[in-house]
GROMACS .gro file of C-alpha atoms in nm:
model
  271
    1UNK     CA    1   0.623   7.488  -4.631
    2UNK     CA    2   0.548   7.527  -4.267
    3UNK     CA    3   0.872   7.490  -4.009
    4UNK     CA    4   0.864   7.128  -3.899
    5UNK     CA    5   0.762   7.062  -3.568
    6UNK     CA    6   0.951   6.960  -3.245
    7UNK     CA    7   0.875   6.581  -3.193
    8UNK     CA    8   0.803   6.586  -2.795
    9UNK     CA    9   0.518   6.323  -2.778
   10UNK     CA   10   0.643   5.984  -2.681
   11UNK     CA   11   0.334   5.858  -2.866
   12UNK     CA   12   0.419   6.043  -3.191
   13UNK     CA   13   0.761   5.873  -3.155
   14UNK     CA   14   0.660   5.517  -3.130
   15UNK     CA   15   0.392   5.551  -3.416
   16UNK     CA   16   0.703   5.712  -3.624
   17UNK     CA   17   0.966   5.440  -3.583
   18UNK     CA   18   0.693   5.174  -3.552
   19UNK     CA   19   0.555   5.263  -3.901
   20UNK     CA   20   0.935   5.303  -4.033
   21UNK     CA   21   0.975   4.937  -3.895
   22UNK     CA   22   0.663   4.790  -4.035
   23UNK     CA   23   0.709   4.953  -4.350
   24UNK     CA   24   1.070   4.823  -4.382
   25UNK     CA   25   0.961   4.468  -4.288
   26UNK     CA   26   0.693   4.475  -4.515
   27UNK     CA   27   0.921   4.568  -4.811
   28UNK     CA   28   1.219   4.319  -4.762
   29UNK     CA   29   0.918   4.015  -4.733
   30UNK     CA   30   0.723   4.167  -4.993
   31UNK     CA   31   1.029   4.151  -5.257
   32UNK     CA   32   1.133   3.835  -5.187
   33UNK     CA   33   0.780   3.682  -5.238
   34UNK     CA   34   0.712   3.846  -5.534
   35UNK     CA   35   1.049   3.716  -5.623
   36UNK     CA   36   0.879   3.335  -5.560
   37UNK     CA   37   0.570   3.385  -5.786
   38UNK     CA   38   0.595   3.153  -6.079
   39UNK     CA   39   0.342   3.424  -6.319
   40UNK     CA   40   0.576   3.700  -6.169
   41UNK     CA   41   0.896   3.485  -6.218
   42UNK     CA   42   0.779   3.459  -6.631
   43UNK     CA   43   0.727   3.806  -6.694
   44UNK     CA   44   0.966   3.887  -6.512
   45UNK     CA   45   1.237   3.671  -6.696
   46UNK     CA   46   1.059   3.777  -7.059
   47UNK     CA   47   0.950   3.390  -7.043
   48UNK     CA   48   0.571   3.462  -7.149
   49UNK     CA   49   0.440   3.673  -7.424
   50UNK     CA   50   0.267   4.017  -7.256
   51UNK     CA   51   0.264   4.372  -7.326
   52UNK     CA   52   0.569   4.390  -7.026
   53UNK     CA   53   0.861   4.424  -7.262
   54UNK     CA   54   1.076   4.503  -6.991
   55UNK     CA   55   1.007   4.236  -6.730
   56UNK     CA   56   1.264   4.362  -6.502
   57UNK     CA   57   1.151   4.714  -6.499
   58UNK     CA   58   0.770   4.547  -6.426
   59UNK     CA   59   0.904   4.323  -6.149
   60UNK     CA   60   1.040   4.621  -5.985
   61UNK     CA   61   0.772   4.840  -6.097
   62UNK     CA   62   0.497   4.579  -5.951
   63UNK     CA   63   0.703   4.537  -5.594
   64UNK     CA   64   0.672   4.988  -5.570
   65UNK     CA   65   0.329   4.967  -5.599
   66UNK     CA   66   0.277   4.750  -5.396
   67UNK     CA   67   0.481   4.910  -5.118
   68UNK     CA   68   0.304   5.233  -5.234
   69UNK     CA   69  -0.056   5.050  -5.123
   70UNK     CA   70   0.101   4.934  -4.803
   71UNK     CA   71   0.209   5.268  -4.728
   72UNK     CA   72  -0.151   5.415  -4.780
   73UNK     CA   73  -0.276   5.140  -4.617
   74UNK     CA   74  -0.020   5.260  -4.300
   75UNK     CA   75  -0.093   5.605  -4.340
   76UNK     CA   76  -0.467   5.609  -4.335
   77UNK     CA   77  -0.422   5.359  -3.994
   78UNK     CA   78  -0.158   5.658  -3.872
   79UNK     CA   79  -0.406   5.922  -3.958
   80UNK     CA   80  -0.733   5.795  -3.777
   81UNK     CA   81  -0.585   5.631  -3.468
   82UNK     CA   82  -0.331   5.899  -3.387
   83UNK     CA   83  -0.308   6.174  -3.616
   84UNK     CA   84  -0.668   6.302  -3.601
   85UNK     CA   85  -0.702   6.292  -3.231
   86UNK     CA   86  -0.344   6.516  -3.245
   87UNK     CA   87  -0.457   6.812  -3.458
   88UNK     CA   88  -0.277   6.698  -3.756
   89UNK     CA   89  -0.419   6.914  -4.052
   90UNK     CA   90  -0.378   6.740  -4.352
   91UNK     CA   91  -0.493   7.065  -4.577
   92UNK     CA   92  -0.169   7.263  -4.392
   93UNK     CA   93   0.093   7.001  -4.445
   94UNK     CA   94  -0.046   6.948  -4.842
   95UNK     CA   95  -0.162   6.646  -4.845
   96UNK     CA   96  -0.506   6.726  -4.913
   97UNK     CA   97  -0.407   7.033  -5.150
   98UNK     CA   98  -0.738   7.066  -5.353
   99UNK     CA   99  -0.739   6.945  -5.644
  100UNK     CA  100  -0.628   7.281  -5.865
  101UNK     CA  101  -0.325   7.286  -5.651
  102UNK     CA  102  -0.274   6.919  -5.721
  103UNK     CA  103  -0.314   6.929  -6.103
  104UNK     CA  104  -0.094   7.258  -6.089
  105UNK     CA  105   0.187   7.081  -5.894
  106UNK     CA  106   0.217   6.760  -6.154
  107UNK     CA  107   0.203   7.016  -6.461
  108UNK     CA  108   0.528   7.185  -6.294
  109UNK     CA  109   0.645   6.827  -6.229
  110UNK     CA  110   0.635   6.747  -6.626
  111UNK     CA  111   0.785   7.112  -6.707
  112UNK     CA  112   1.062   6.990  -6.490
  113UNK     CA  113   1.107   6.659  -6.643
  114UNK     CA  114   1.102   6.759  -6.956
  115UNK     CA  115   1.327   7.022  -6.935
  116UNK     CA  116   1.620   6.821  -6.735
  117UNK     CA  117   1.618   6.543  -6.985
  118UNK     CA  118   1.615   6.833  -7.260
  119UNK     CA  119   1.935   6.903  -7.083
  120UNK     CA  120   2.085   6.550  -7.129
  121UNK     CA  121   1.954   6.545  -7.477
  122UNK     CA  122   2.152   6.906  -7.574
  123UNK     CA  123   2.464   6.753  -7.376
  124UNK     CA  124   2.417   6.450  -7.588
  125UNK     CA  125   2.396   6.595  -7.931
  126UNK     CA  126   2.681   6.850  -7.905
  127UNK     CA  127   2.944   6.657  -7.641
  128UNK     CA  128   2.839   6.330  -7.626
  129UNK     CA  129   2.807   6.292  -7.298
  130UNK     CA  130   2.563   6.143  -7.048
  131UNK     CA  131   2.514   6.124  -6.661
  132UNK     CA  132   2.640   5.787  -6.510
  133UNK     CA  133   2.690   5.756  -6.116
  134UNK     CA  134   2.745   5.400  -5.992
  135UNK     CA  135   2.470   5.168  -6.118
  136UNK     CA  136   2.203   5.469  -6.250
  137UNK     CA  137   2.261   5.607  -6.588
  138UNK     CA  138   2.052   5.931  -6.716
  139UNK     CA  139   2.093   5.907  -7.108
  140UNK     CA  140   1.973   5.985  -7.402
  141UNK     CA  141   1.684   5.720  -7.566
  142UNK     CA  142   1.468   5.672  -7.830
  143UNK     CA  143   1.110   5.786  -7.888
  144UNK     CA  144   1.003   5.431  -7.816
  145UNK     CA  145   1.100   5.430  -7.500
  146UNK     CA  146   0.850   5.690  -7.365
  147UNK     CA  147   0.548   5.452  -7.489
  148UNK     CA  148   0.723   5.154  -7.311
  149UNK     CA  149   0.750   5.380  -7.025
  150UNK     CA  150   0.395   5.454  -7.005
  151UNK     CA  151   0.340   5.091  -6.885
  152UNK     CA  152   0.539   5.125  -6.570
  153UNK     CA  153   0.496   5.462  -6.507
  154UNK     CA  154   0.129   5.380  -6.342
  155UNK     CA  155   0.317   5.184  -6.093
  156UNK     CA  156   0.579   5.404  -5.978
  157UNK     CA  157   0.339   5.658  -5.937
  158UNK     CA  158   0.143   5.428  -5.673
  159UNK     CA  159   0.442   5.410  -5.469
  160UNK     CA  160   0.607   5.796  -5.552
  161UNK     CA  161   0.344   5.936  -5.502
  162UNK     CA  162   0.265   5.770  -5.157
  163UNK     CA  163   0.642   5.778  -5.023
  164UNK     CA  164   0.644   6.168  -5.098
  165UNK     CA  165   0.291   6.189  -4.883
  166UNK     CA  166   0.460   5.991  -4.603
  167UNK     CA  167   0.803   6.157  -4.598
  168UNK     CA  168   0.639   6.531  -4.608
  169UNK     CA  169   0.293   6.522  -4.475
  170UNK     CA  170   0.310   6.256  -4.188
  171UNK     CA  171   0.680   6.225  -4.074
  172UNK     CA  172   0.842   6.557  -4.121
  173UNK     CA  173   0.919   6.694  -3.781
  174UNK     CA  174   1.258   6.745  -3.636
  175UNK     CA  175   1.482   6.470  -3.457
  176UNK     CA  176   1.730   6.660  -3.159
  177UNK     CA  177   1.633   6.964  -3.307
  178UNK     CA  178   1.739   6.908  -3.665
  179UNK     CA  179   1.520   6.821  -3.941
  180UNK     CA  180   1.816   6.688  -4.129
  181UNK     CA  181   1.851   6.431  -3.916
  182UNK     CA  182   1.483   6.350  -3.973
  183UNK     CA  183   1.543   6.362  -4.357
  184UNK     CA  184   1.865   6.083  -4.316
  185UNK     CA  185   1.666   5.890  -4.107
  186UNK     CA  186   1.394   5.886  -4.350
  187UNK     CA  187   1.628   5.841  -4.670
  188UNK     CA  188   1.806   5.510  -4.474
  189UNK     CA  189   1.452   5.408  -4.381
  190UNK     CA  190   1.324   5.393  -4.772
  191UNK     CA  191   1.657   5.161  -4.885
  192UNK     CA  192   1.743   4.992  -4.546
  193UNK     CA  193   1.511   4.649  -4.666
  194UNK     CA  194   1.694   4.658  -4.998
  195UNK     CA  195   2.047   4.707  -4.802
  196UNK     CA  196   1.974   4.399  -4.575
  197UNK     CA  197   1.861   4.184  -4.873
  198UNK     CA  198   2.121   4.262  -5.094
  199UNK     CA  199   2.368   4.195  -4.758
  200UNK     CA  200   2.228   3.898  -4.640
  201UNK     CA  201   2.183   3.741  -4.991
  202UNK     CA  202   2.584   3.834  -5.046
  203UNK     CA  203   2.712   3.711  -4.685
  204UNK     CA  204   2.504   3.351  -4.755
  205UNK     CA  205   2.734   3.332  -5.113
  206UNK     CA  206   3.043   3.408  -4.970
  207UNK     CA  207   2.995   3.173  -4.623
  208UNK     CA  208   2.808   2.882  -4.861
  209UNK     CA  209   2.904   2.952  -5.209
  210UNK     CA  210   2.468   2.939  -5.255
  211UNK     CA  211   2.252   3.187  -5.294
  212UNK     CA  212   1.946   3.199  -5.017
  213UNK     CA  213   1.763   2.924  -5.092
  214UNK     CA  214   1.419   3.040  -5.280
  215UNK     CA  215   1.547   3.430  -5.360
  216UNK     CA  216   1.768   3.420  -5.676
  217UNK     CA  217   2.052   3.581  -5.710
  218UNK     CA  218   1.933   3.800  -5.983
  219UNK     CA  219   1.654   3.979  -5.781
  220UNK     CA  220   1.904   4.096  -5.537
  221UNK     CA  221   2.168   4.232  -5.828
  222UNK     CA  222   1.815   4.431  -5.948
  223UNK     CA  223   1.879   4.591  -5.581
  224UNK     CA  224   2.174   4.781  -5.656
  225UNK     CA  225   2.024   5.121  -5.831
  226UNK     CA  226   1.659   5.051  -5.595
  227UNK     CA  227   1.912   5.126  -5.275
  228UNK     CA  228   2.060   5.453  -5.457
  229UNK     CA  229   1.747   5.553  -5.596
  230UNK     CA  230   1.530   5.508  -5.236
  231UNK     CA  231   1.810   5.701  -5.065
  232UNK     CA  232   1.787   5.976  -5.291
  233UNK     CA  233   1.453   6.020  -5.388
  234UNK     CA  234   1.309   6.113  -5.030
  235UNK     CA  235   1.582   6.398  -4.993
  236UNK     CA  236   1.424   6.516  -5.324
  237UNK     CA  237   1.097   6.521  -5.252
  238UNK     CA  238   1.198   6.713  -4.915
  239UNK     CA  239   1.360   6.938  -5.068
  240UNK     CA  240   1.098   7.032  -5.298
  241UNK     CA  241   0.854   6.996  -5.040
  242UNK     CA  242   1.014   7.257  -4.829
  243UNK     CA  243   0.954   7.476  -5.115
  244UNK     CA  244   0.611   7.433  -5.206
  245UNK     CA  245   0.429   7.236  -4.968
  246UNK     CA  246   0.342   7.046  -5.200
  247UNK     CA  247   0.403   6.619  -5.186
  248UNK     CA  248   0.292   6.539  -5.487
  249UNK     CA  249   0.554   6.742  -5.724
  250UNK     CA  250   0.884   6.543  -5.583
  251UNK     CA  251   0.651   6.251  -5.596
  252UNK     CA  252   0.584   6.295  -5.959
  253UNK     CA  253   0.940   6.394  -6.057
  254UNK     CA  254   1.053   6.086  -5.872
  255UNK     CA  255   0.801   5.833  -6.010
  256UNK     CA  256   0.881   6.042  -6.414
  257UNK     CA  257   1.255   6.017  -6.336
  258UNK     CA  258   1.288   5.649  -6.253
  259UNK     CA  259   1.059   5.513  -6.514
  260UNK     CA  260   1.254   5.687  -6.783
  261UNK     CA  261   1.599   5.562  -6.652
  262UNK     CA  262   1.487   5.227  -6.604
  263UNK     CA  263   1.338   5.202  -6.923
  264UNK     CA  264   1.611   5.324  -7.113
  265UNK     CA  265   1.887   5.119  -6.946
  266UNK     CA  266   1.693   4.793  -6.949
  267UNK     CA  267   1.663   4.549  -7.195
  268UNK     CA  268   1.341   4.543  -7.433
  269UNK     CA  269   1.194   4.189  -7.584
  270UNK     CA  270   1.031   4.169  -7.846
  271UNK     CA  271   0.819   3.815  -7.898
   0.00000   0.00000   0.00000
């Protein structure tokens, strides 16, 4: 990928954290009134018969996408008011890679899918042994889950696919000089409307003994792996960005990654 630019325009700047802001507003009041939709509240809670098995993994799944619109919707409004009248060339940062290049980069996406979970499966088999960190599990899991997972993996794409675009092609420029500090910034920016839900919702319990009245308790335990995962899924897509210049890999790997561990940790109804 090309070195990251110097951000010297004041202009740049504000459309930067501006979009970070709206984007991070957007989320936290976007997940709590999903959270306050009856139809959402019974599939999520496995309350009415649909082809959602998983309606955890679908409430979750339905809140990234989404987030993944809003962030189009952001980027396009980026793009034509600022962006295009600044010499940004979306062909040089990847973002419009053609579409061999684009169908190239999600093939090596699956390749390396498949082959780290053929890793956990090998570990499995001969030691036993999984990958746990926290509140994320990588595991072994049945056949069936990959069909379940092709419900939700739609989704996840929407917003993967779109935060990897967003991270690499319109933000990545360097902050004092580093673009480290641009990739933190970036990584706190994706989980910082999970972190304040999950913090307010916990501060209200423990001053009150109540939850926030009209966002159950549940939807903010759901928040625990979505803040690790956020956080860690736009260094990965940077990283494999710098490689190949290419968004849409991490955002595949990402959006294949997630589906399969939240699938395979979550609980699956059958009616």
């Amino acid at each position: 990928a090309p070195a990251p630019l110097a951000a010297t325009s004041r202009k740049g700047l504000a459309w930067f954290w501006g979009g970070l802001v709206v984007s991070a507003l957007f989320s936290g009041w976007s997940y709590v009134w999903l959270s306050q939709q009856p139809v959402m509240q019974g599939i999520a809670f496995n309350a009415v018969p649909t082809i959602f098995t998983q309606g955890a993994v679908f409430f979750i799944a339905t809140w990234a996408a989404i987030n993944g619109v809003a962030g189009l919707i952001i980027m396009t409004v980026s793009y034509f008011a600022f962006g295009k009248k600044n010499s940004v060339d979306l062909r040089a940062a990847g973002v419009l890679p053609g579409w061999r290049k684009f169908f190239h980069g999600i093939g090596l996406g699956a390749v390396v899918v498949a082959a780290g979970f053929g890793i956990v499966f090998v570990l499995d088999y001969f030691f036993k042994t999984d990958f746990r960190f926290w509140v994320v599990a990588v595991k072994a899991f049945g056949a069936d889950k990959l069909w379940i997972g092709l419900l939700y993996v739609p989704f996840f794409l929407v917003y993967f696919l779109a935060n990897s675009v967003a991270i690499n092609g319109f933000n990545r420029f360097t902050l004092r000089g580093k673009e480290w500090l641009n990739t933190l910034v970036l990584a706190l920016a994706n989980a910082i409307a999970p972190i304040v839900l999950v913090i307010a919702q916990y501060a209200t319990f423990f001053i009150t003994g109540e939850t926030i009245p009209g966002f159950g308790g549940i939807f903010s335990i759901w928040l625990f792996p979505v803040i690790l995962i956020l956080a860690v899924s736009a260094v990965i897509s940077r990283k494999i960005y710098r490689a190949t210049n290419n968004p849409y890999i991490g955002g595949f790997i990402n959006a294949a990654v997630v589906t399969i561990i939240s699938v395979s940790n979550t609980l699956t109804v059958v009616y």
